[in-house]
């Protein structure tokens, strides 16, 4: 008898949140009422029926900015997380499979990378790399693969003792095939949930960098909107429709990925 | 002489952190002829599985030599030896990758050694072992222990190994499955003249299956003559 699948409410809620943001990110041209780059003379307008969230210092529609920002934030977050997860998984596989000197090298490298303050190093990297999405992604993923690598390694070490891995060796299977076909599928759920957590981490880092003014220049992400809101004294002047929405969006997206990552793992 | 070992020894570092060593196997000299079945009989923890794993190239011996057809082979085995020496384990439930359907594990021998195969060949090979096409599409957790052990045996025999290490292949199975597995092995031996190393703690089964029996105690091996084994003296300064 197959067990009846239990409903995992946090994962469902998280998936719905992620799903909504993905739809917004894909269809932002259709959803946004204005082009967020177009400036107008109507600056610092309060929210009304024409501009749902008012306008900013350059007369740009904040609601449209927010919708376009979804795409930038999600893109950087997801890609950085994918790279970080891939790097972490590969390192964990190599480390657990070969053991010995390889394991020691990778473990020390992980500890070293963990000891470096992440945001500081990322900031430094962003400053010295060519500005753009790619360097942001690289800078974020360079510091965020460590947790994944460490958690996967410990799980893989127990998996390595399983007889079926020994048998694969005994029948002369190639190392790479054992690693990616036999070891990796068995930690699929941890990889996925760690990946989802990485996305939330990467989005937070991206928001922090953008808030510091180190973000993407051409397109505004949620962090960049915040940066301009603070830069133009939005908080002191009480323009809450300017600085609150990006905060809420970032928090919601991070929450969504966290829910999926955290509870997706526990369901096992 | 198919396989011969010379002073094969495995010494483990003690996990307690002291400098004491634990003996897995000590100065093991065994011989295995073509078409012969030898038994390694001993209680649990006596080191018979350690010897089996060294013979199958899964464990690096601390010292000593293994000869295959009078040619020395060393860990890890490659090429011809890797294919000709195979091992069947005790627990059928953990023989296959639990994340993959059985068919993916079953086609591996063909892929590794570039043997041509089709679905028909595969189905035919498992039907000899009383399994059906439908079994191939299931995950290992959806099959019984006996079915899995037969599938494992079917996969191993694809290699047409000359030597098989059978590490308690039947101890987890019911009596009927035990009989089936033993009969299949005997049939294969008659056909191909393969040699078996049968590892077991079941005295009756050992006597039934094996031509010669070695008794294993604390990592030392002695051949039995009329049910009595003479062991070499215990070495000094090594705990067990």
Coordinates of C-alpha atoms in Angstrom, one line a residue:
Chain A
X1 CA 0.0 0.0 0.0
X2 CA 1.3 3.4 -0.9
X3 CA 1.1 5.8 2.0
X4 CA -1.2 8.7 1.6
X5 CA 0.9 11.8 1.0
X6 CA 0.7 14.2 3.8
X7 CA 0.0 17.8 3.0
X8 CA 2.9 20.1 3.8
X9 CA 1.3 23.5 4.4
X10 CA 4.5 25.6 4.8
X11 CA 5.9 24.2 1.5
X12 CA 2.6 24.9 -0.3
X13 CA 2.5 28.4 1.0
X14 CA 6.1 29.0 0.1
X15 CA 5.6 27.5 -3.4
X16 CA 2.6 29.8 -4.0
X17 CA 4.6 32.9 -3.0
X18 CA 7.5 31.8 -5.2
X19 CA 5.2 31.0 -8.0
X20 CA 3.5 34.5 -7.9
X21 CA 6.9 36.2 -7.9
X22 CA 8.1 34.1 -10.8
X23 CA 5.0 35.0 -12.8
X24 CA 5.5 38.7 -12.1
X25 CA 9.2 38.4 -13.1
X26 CA 8.4 36.7 -16.4
X27 CA 5.4 38.9 -17.4
X28 CA 6.6 42.2 -16.0
X29 CA 6.3 44.0 -19.4
X30 CA 2.6 43.1 -19.5
X31 CA 1.9 43.7 -15.8
X32 CA 3.6 47.1 -15.3
X33 CA 1.4 50.1 -16.2
X34 CA 4.4 52.3 -17.1
X35 CA 8.0 52.0 -18.3
X36 CA 9.9 52.4 -15.1
X37 CA 12.8 54.2 -16.8
X38 CA 10.6 57.1 -18.2
X39 CA 10.8 60.2 -16.1
X40 CA 8.1 62.8 -15.7
X41 CA 7.5 66.2 -14.1
X42 CA 5.2 64.6 -11.5
X43 CA 7.8 64.0 -8.8
X44 CA 7.1 62.7 -5.2
X45 CA 3.4 62.1 -5.9
X46 CA 1.3 60.3 -3.3
X47 CA -0.4 57.1 -4.3
X48 CA -3.5 57.6 -6.4
X49 CA -5.4 55.7 -9.1
X50 CA -2.9 56.7 -11.9
X51 CA 0.2 55.8 -9.9
X52 CA -0.7 53.0 -7.4
X53 CA 2.4 53.6 -5.3
X54 CA 3.1 57.2 -6.3
X55 CA 6.2 58.4 -8.1
X56 CA 9.8 58.9 -7.0
X57 CA 12.2 61.8 -7.2
X58 CA 12.5 61.5 -11.0
X59 CA 8.7 61.1 -11.5
X60 CA 9.1 57.4 -12.3
X61 CA 6.2 55.1 -11.3
X62 CA 7.2 53.2 -8.2
X63 CA 4.7 50.3 -8.8
X64 CA 6.3 49.7 -12.2
X65 CA 9.7 49.9 -10.8
X66 CA 8.8 47.3 -8.2
X67 CA 7.4 44.9 -10.8
X68 CA 10.6 45.3 -13.0
X69 CA 12.7 45.0 -9.8
X70 CA 11.2 41.5 -9.2
X71 CA 12.9 40.3 -12.4
X72 CA 16.3 41.6 -11.4
X73 CA 16.2 40.4 -7.8
X74 CA 14.9 37.0 -8.7
X75 CA 17.3 36.5 -11.6
X76 CA 20.4 37.4 -9.5
X77 CA 19.1 35.4 -6.5
X78 CA 18.3 32.3 -8.4
X79 CA 21.4 32.2 -10.6
X80 CA 23.7 32.9 -7.7
X81 CA 22.0 30.1 -5.7
X82 CA 22.3 27.7 -8.6
X83 CA 26.0 28.4 -9.0
X84 CA 26.6 28.2 -5.2
X85 CA 24.6 24.9 -5.0
X86 CA 26.5 23.4 -8.0
X87 CA 29.9 24.4 -6.6
X88 CA 28.9 23.2 -3.1
X89 CA 27.6 19.9 -4.3
X90 CA 30.6 19.2 -6.5
X91 CA 33.0 20.0 -3.7
X92 CA 31.0 17.8 -1.3
X93 CA 31.0 14.9 -3.8
X94 CA 34.7 15.1 -4.5
X95 CA 35.5 15.5 -0.8
X96 CA 33.3 12.5 0.4
X97 CA 34.2 10.2 -2.5
X98 CA 37.9 10.5 -2.6
X99 CA 38.6 11.2 1.1
X100 CA 42.1 11.5 2.3
X101 CA 44.1 14.4 1.1
X102 CA 41.3 15.7 -1.3
X103 CA 38.9 15.7 1.6
X104 CA 41.3 17.6 3.9
X105 CA 42.0 20.2 1.2
X106 CA 38.4 20.8 0.5
X107 CA 37.4 20.8 4.2
X108 CA 40.1 23.4 5.0
X109 CA 39.1 25.5 2.0
X110 CA 35.5 25.4 3.2
X111 CA 36.5 26.4 6.7
X112 CA 38.6 29.2 5.3
X113 CA 35.8 30.5 3.1
X114 CA 33.5 30.3 6.1
X115 CA 35.8 32.3 8.3
X116 CA 36.0 35.2 5.8
X117 CA 33.2 37.7 6.5
X118 CA 30.8 37.1 3.6
X119 CA 29.3 40.5 3.0
X120 CA 32.7 42.3 3.3
X121 CA 34.3 40.0 0.7
X122 CA 31.4 40.3 -1.6
X123 CA 31.4 44.1 -1.3
X124 CA 35.1 44.1 -2.1
X125 CA 34.6 41.8 -5.1
X126 CA 31.7 43.9 -6.5
X127 CA 33.9 47.0 -6.2
X128 CA 36.7 45.5 -8.3
X129 CA 34.8 43.4 -10.8
X130 CA 33.2 45.0 -13.8
X131 CA 29.8 46.3 -12.8
X132 CA 26.9 44.2 -14.0
X133 CA 24.6 41.2 -13.2
X134 CA 27.2 38.6 -13.9
X135 CA 29.8 40.0 -11.5
X136 CA 27.1 40.4 -8.8
X137 CA 26.2 36.7 -9.3
X138 CA 29.8 35.6 -9.2
X139 CA 30.5 37.7 -6.1
X140 CA 27.5 36.4 -4.2
X141 CA 28.0 32.7 -5.1
X142 CA 31.8 32.8 -4.2
X143 CA 30.9 33.3 -0.5
X144 CA 27.7 31.2 -0.2
X145 CA 28.6 27.7 -1.3
X146 CA 30.2 26.8 2.0
X147 CA 27.2 25.8 4.0
X148 CA 25.9 23.6 1.2
X149 CA 29.2 21.9 0.8
X150 CA 29.6 21.2 4.5
X151 CA 26.0 19.8 5.0
X152 CA 26.1 17.6 1.9
X153 CA 29.6 16.3 2.7
X154 CA 28.4 14.9 6.1
X155 CA 25.4 13.3 4.5
X156 CA 27.5 11.8 1.7
X157 CA 30.0 10.4 4.2
X158 CA 27.3 8.2 5.7
X159 CA 26.0 7.3 2.2
X160 CA 29.5 6.2 1.1
X161 CA 29.3 3.4 3.7
X162 CA 26.2 2.0 2.0
X163 CA 26.9 -1.4 0.4
X164 CA 25.5 -0.3 -3.0
X165 CA 28.2 2.2 -3.4
X166 CA 30.8 -0.5 -2.7
X167 CA 29.1 -2.8 -5.2
X168 CA 29.2 -0.1 -7.8
X169 CA 33.0 0.1 -7.2
X170 CA 33.2 -3.7 -7.3
X171 CA 31.6 -3.9 -10.7
X172 CA 34.1 -1.4 -12.0
X173 CA 31.8 1.6 -12.4
X174 CA 33.5 4.9 -13.3
X175 CA 34.1 7.4 -10.4
X176 CA 32.2 10.2 -12.1
X177 CA 29.2 8.0 -12.7
X178 CA 29.1 6.8 -9.1
X179 CA 29.3 10.4 -7.9
X180 CA 26.7 12.0 -10.2
X181 CA 24.3 9.0 -10.8
X182 CA 24.5 7.1 -7.6
X183 CA 25.4 9.5 -4.9
X184 CA 23.8 12.8 -6.0
X185 CA 20.2 11.4 -6.6
X186 CA 20.2 10.1 -3.1
X187 CA 20.7 13.5 -1.6
X188 CA 18.4 15.2 -4.1
X189 CA 16.0 16.5 -1.5
X190 CA 18.8 18.1 0.6
X191 CA 20.3 19.6 -2.5
X192 CA 17.0 21.1 -3.5
X193 CA 16.1 22.5 -0.1
X194 CA 19.6 23.8 0.4
X195 CA 19.2 25.4 -3.0
X196 CA 16.0 27.1 -2.0
X197 CA 17.7 28.4 1.2
X198 CA 20.6 29.7 -0.9
X199 CA 18.2 31.6 -3.1
X200 CA 16.8 33.5 0.0
X201 CA 20.4 34.1 1.2
X202 CA 21.5 35.4 -2.2
X203 CA 18.5 37.7 -2.5
X204 CA 19.3 39.2 0.9
X205 CA 22.9 39.7 -0.1
X206 CA 21.8 41.3 -3.4
X207 CA 19.4 43.6 -1.6
X208 CA 22.1 44.6 0.9
X209 CA 24.6 45.3 -1.9
X210 CA 22.1 47.3 -3.9
X211 CA 21.1 49.2 -0.8
X212 CA 24.7 50.2 -0.3
X213 CA 24.6 51.4 -3.9
X214 CA 26.7 48.6 -5.3
X215 CA 24.0 47.0 -7.3
X216 CA 23.0 46.7 -10.9
X217 CA 23.1 50.2 -12.5
X218 CA 20.9 50.0 -15.6
X219 CA 18.0 48.1 -14.0
X220 CA 16.7 48.7 -10.5
X221 CA 16.3 45.8 -8.1
X222 CA 14.3 46.0 -4.9
X223 CA 17.4 46.8 -3.0
X224 CA 18.2 49.7 -5.4
X225 CA 14.7 51.2 -5.0
X226 CA 15.4 51.2 -1.2
X227 CA 18.7 52.8 -1.8
X228 CA 17.1 55.7 -3.7
X229 CA 14.3 56.0 -1.2
X230 CA 16.8 56.4 1.6
X231 CA 19.1 58.5 -0.4
X232 CA 16.3 61.0 -1.1
X233 CA 15.3 61.0 2.7
X234 CA 12.2 59.0 2.0
X235 CA 12.0 57.8 5.6
X236 CA 12.4 61.2 7.3
X237 CA 9.8 62.7 5.0
X238 CA 7.4 59.8 5.7
X239 CA 7.1 58.5 2.1
X240 CA 6.2 55.0 3.3
X241 CA 4.7 54.0 -0.1
X242 CA 8.3 54.3 -1.5
X243 CA 10.4 52.4 1.0
X244 CA 7.9 49.9 2.4
X245 CA 6.9 47.9 -0.7
X246 CA 10.5 46.8 -1.6
X247 CA 11.0 45.7 2.0
X248 CA 7.8 43.7 2.0
X249 CA 8.6 42.2 -1.4
X250 CA 12.1 41.1 -0.4
X251 CA 10.9 39.7 2.9
X252 CA 8.0 37.8 1.2
X253 CA 10.3 36.3 -1.4
X254 CA 12.9 35.3 1.2
X255 CA 10.1 33.8 3.3
X256 CA 8.8 31.8 0.4
X257 CA 12.2 30.3 -0.4
X258 CA 12.9 29.7 3.3
X259 CA 9.6 27.9 3.8
X260 CA 10.2 25.6 0.9
X261 CA 13.8 25.0 1.9
X262 CA 13.3 24.5 5.6
X263 CA 10.1 22.4 5.6
X264 CA 10.8 20.6 2.3
X265 CA 13.7 19.0 4.1
X266 CA 11.8 18.1 7.2
X267 CA 9.0 16.3 5.4
X268 CA 11.4 13.5 4.5
Chain B
X1 CA 45.2 -22.3 -9.3
X2 CA 42.7 -19.5 -9.8
X3 CA 43.4 -17.4 -6.7
X4 CA 46.1 -17.7 -4.2
X5 CA 46.9 -15.4 -1.3
X6 CA 50.3 -15.0 0.4
X7 CA 50.3 -13.7 4.0
X8 CA 47.4 -11.4 3.3
X9 CA 47.0 -9.1 6.3
X10 CA 44.7 -6.3 7.2
X11 CA 45.2 -4.3 10.4
X12 CA 42.8 -1.6 11.4
X13 CA 43.8 1.4 13.5
X14 CA 41.9 1.3 16.7
X15 CA 39.0 3.8 16.8
X16 CA 39.7 4.4 20.5
X17 CA 42.6 6.6 19.6
X18 CA 45.2 4.5 21.3
X19 CA 48.1 3.0 19.4
X20 CA 46.6 -0.5 19.7
X21 CA 45.8 -2.1 16.4
X22 CA 42.9 -4.3 15.6
X23 CA 43.5 -7.3 13.4
X24 CA 41.1 -7.8 10.5
X25 CA 43.0 -10.6 9.0
X26 CA 46.5 -12.0 9.7
X27 CA 48.8 -13.9 7.4
X28 CA 45.9 -15.4 5.4
X29 CA 47.1 -18.2 3.0
X30 CA 44.2 -19.6 1.0
X31 CA 44.0 -21.2 -2.4
X32 CA 41.1 -21.5 -4.7
X33 CA 41.1 -23.9 -7.7
X34 CA 39.1 -23.6 -10.9
X35 CA 35.6 -24.8 -10.5
X36 CA 36.0 -25.2 -6.7
X37 CA 33.9 -23.8 -3.9
X38 CA 35.7 -23.0 -0.7
X39 CA 34.0 -22.0 2.5
X40 CA 35.1 -19.4 5.0
X41 CA 33.4 -20.3 8.2
X42 CA 33.6 -18.4 11.4
X43 CA 31.7 -16.5 14.0
X44 CA 30.6 -12.9 13.6
X45 CA 33.5 -10.5 13.8
X46 CA 36.1 -13.2 13.0
X47 CA 37.3 -11.3 9.9
X48 CA 35.8 -13.4 7.2
X49 CA 34.1 -10.5 5.5
X50 CA 37.4 -8.5 5.7
X51 CA 39.1 -11.4 3.8
X52 CA 36.2 -11.4 1.3
X53 CA 36.5 -7.7 0.6
X54 CA 40.2 -7.9 0.2
X55 CA 39.8 -10.8 -2.3
X56 CA 37.3 -8.7 -4.3
X57 CA 39.5 -5.7 -4.3
X58 CA 37.3 -3.4 -2.2
X59 CA 39.7 -3.2 0.7
X60 CA 43.4 -2.4 0.5
X61 CA 45.4 -5.1 2.3
X62 CA 47.9 -3.8 4.9
X63 CA 50.4 -6.3 3.5
X64 CA 50.5 -9.6 1.6
X65 CA 49.8 -10.6 -2.0
X66 CA 46.9 -11.8 -4.0
X67 CA 47.6 -13.9 -7.1
X68 CA 45.1 -14.4 -9.9
X69 CA 46.0 -17.2 -12.3
X70 CA 49.5 -16.9 -10.7
X71 CA 49.7 -13.2 -11.7
X72 CA 50.0 -10.8 -8.8
X73 CA 47.1 -8.3 -8.7
X74 CA 47.0 -5.2 -6.5
X75 CA 44.3 -2.9 -5.1
X76 CA 42.3 -1.4 -6.7
X77 CA 41.6 -4.0 -9.4
X78 CA 41.4 -2.8 -13.0
X79 CA 40.3 -4.2 -16.3
X80 CA 40.1 -8.0 -16.6
X81 CA 40.4 -8.8 -12.9
X82 CA 37.8 -6.2 -12.0
X83 CA 35.4 -8.0 -14.3
X84 CA 36.3 -11.5 -13.4
X85 CA 36.1 -11.2 -9.6
X86 CA 32.7 -10.2 -8.3
X87 CA 31.2 -10.1 -4.9
X88 CA 27.6 -10.7 -3.7
X89 CA 26.6 -9.1 -0.4
X90 CA 24.5 -10.2 2.5
X91 CA 21.9 -7.5 2.4
X92 CA 19.8 -7.5 -0.8
X93 CA 17.9 -4.4 0.3
X94 CA 21.0 -2.2 0.0
X95 CA 22.5 -3.8 -3.1
X96 CA 20.9 -1.4 -5.5
X97 CA 20.7 2.4 -5.5
X98 CA 17.4 3.2 -3.7
X99 CA 16.9 6.3 -5.8
X100 CA 16.8 4.6 -9.2
X101 CA 14.4 2.1 -10.8
X102 CA 15.9 -1.3 -11.0
X103 CA 16.4 -1.2 -14.7
X104 CA 19.0 1.6 -14.5
X105 CA 21.1 -0.5 -12.1
X106 CA 20.6 -3.6 -14.2
X107 CA 21.9 -2.1 -17.5
X108 CA 25.1 -0.9 -15.8
X109 CA 27.2 -4.0 -16.5
X110 CA 26.5 -3.7 -20.2
X111 CA 27.4 -0.1 -20.3
X112 CA 30.6 -0.4 -18.2
X113 CA 32.1 -3.2 -20.4
X114 CA 30.5 -2.1 -23.7
X115 CA 28.5 -5.3 -24.0
X116 CA 25.7 -4.9 -26.5
X117 CA 22.3 -5.1 -25.0
X118 CA 18.6 -4.6 -25.8
X119 CA 15.6 -4.7 -23.6
X120 CA 14.9 -8.2 -24.8
X121 CA 18.2 -9.5 -23.6
X122 CA 17.8 -7.9 -20.3
X123 CA 14.3 -9.3 -19.8
X124 CA 15.5 -12.7 -20.8
X125 CA 18.3 -12.6 -18.4
X126 CA 16.0 -11.8 -15.5
X127 CA 13.4 -14.3 -16.5
X128 CA 15.9 -17.0 -15.9
X129 CA 15.9 -15.8 -12.3
X130 CA 12.1 -15.8 -12.0
X131 CA 11.6 -12.1 -12.4
X132 CA 9.4 -10.2 -14.8
X133 CA 9.7 -7.1 -17.0
X134 CA 7.4 -5.2 -14.6
X135 CA 9.9 -5.7 -11.8
X136 CA 12.5 -3.7 -13.7
X137 CA 10.4 -0.6 -13.5
X138 CA 10.1 -0.7 -9.8
X139 CA 12.3 1.0 -7.2
X140 CA 14.3 -1.4 -5.0
X141 CA 12.2 -0.6 -2.0
X142 CA 9.2 -2.0 -3.8
X143 CA 10.7 -5.5 -4.2
X144 CA 11.2 -8.2 -1.7
X145 CA 14.5 -9.4 -0.4
X146 CA 14.5 -12.6 -2.4
X147 CA 13.6 -10.8 -5.6
X148 CA 16.4 -8.3 -5.1
X149 CA 19.0 -10.9 -4.3
X150 CA 18.0 -12.8 -7.5
X151 CA 18.2 -9.5 -9.4
X152 CA 21.6 -8.8 -7.9
X153 CA 22.8 -12.3 -8.9
X154 CA 21.4 -11.8 -12.4
X155 CA 23.3 -8.6 -12.7
X156 CA 26.6 -10.1 -11.4
X157 CA 26.3 -13.1 -13.8
X158 CA 26.1 -10.6 -16.7
X159 CA 29.9 -10.1 -16.1
X160 CA 30.4 -13.9 -16.4
X161 CA 32.8 -13.8 -13.5
X162 CA 35.3 -16.5 -13.0
X163 CA 35.5 -16.0 -9.3
X164 CA 32.6 -15.0 -7.1
X165 CA 32.9 -14.0 -3.5
X166 CA 29.6 -14.8 -1.8
X167 CA 29.4 -12.9 1.5
X168 CA 26.6 -14.7 3.3
X169 CA 24.4 -14.4 0.2
X170 CA 21.5 -16.3 1.8
X171 CA 21.5 -15.4 5.5
X172 CA 18.8 -12.7 5.0
X173 CA 16.5 -14.9 2.9
X174 CA 13.8 -17.4 3.7
X175 CA 14.4 -21.1 3.1
X176 CA 12.8 -21.2 -0.3
X177 CA 14.8 -18.3 -1.6
X178 CA 17.9 -19.7 -0.1
X179 CA 17.5 -22.9 -2.1
X180 CA 16.7 -21.0 -5.3
X181 CA 19.9 -18.9 -5.0
X182 CA 22.1 -21.9 -4.2
X183 CA 20.7 -23.9 -7.1
X184 CA 21.3 -20.9 -9.5
X185 CA 24.8 -20.6 -8.3
X186 CA 25.5 -24.3 -8.7
X187 CA 24.0 -24.3 -12.2
X188 CA 26.3 -21.4 -13.2
X189 CA 29.3 -23.2 -11.7
X190 CA 28.6 -26.3 -13.7
X191 CA 28.1 -24.2 -16.9
X192 CA 31.2 -22.0 -16.7
X193 CA 33.5 -23.7 -14.3
X194 CA 33.5 -20.7 -12.0
X195 CA 35.1 -20.7 -8.5
X196 CA 33.2 -19.6 -5.4
X197 CA 34.3 -18.3 -2.1
X198 CA 31.4 -19.0 0.2
X199 CA 31.4 -16.9 3.4
X200 CA 29.0 -18.1 6.1
X201 CA 28.4 -18.6 9.7
X202 CA 26.0 -21.4 9.0
X203 CA 27.8 -24.7 9.5
X204 CA 25.3 -26.9 7.8
X205 CA 25.1 -24.7 4.7
X206 CA 28.8 -24.5 4.5
X207 CA 29.3 -28.2 4.6
X208 CA 26.5 -28.7 2.0
X209 CA 27.9 -26.2 -0.5
X210 CA 31.7 -26.3 -0.1
X211 CA 34.4 -28.6 -1.3
X212 CA 36.8 -27.4 1.4
X213 CA 36.2 -25.3 4.4
X214 CA 38.6 -22.8 6.0
X215 CA 37.8 -21.8 9.6
X216 CA 38.4 -18.2 10.5
X217 CA 39.0 -17.1 14.0
X218 CA 40.3 -13.7 15.1
X219 CA 41.5 -13.0 11.6
X220 CA 43.6 -16.2 11.4
X221 CA 42.7 -18.8 8.9
X222 CA 43.3 -22.5 9.0
X223 CA 42.1 -25.3 6.7
X224 CA 39.9 -27.9 8.3
X225 CA 40.8 -31.5 8.1
X226 CA 38.1 -33.7 9.4
X227 CA 36.4 -30.9 11.3
X228 CA 39.5 -29.8 13.2
X229 CA 41.6 -26.7 12.5
X230 CA 45.0 -25.9 13.9
X231 CA 45.6 -22.2 14.3
X232 CA 49.0 -20.6 14.4
X233 CA 50.0 -19.1 17.7
X234 CA 48.6 -15.7 18.5
X235 CA 51.1 -12.9 17.9
X236 CA 52.3 -10.8 20.8
X237 CA 51.5 -7.1 21.4
X238 CA 48.5 -7.0 19.2
X239 CA 45.0 -6.9 20.7
X240 CA 42.1 -8.4 18.9

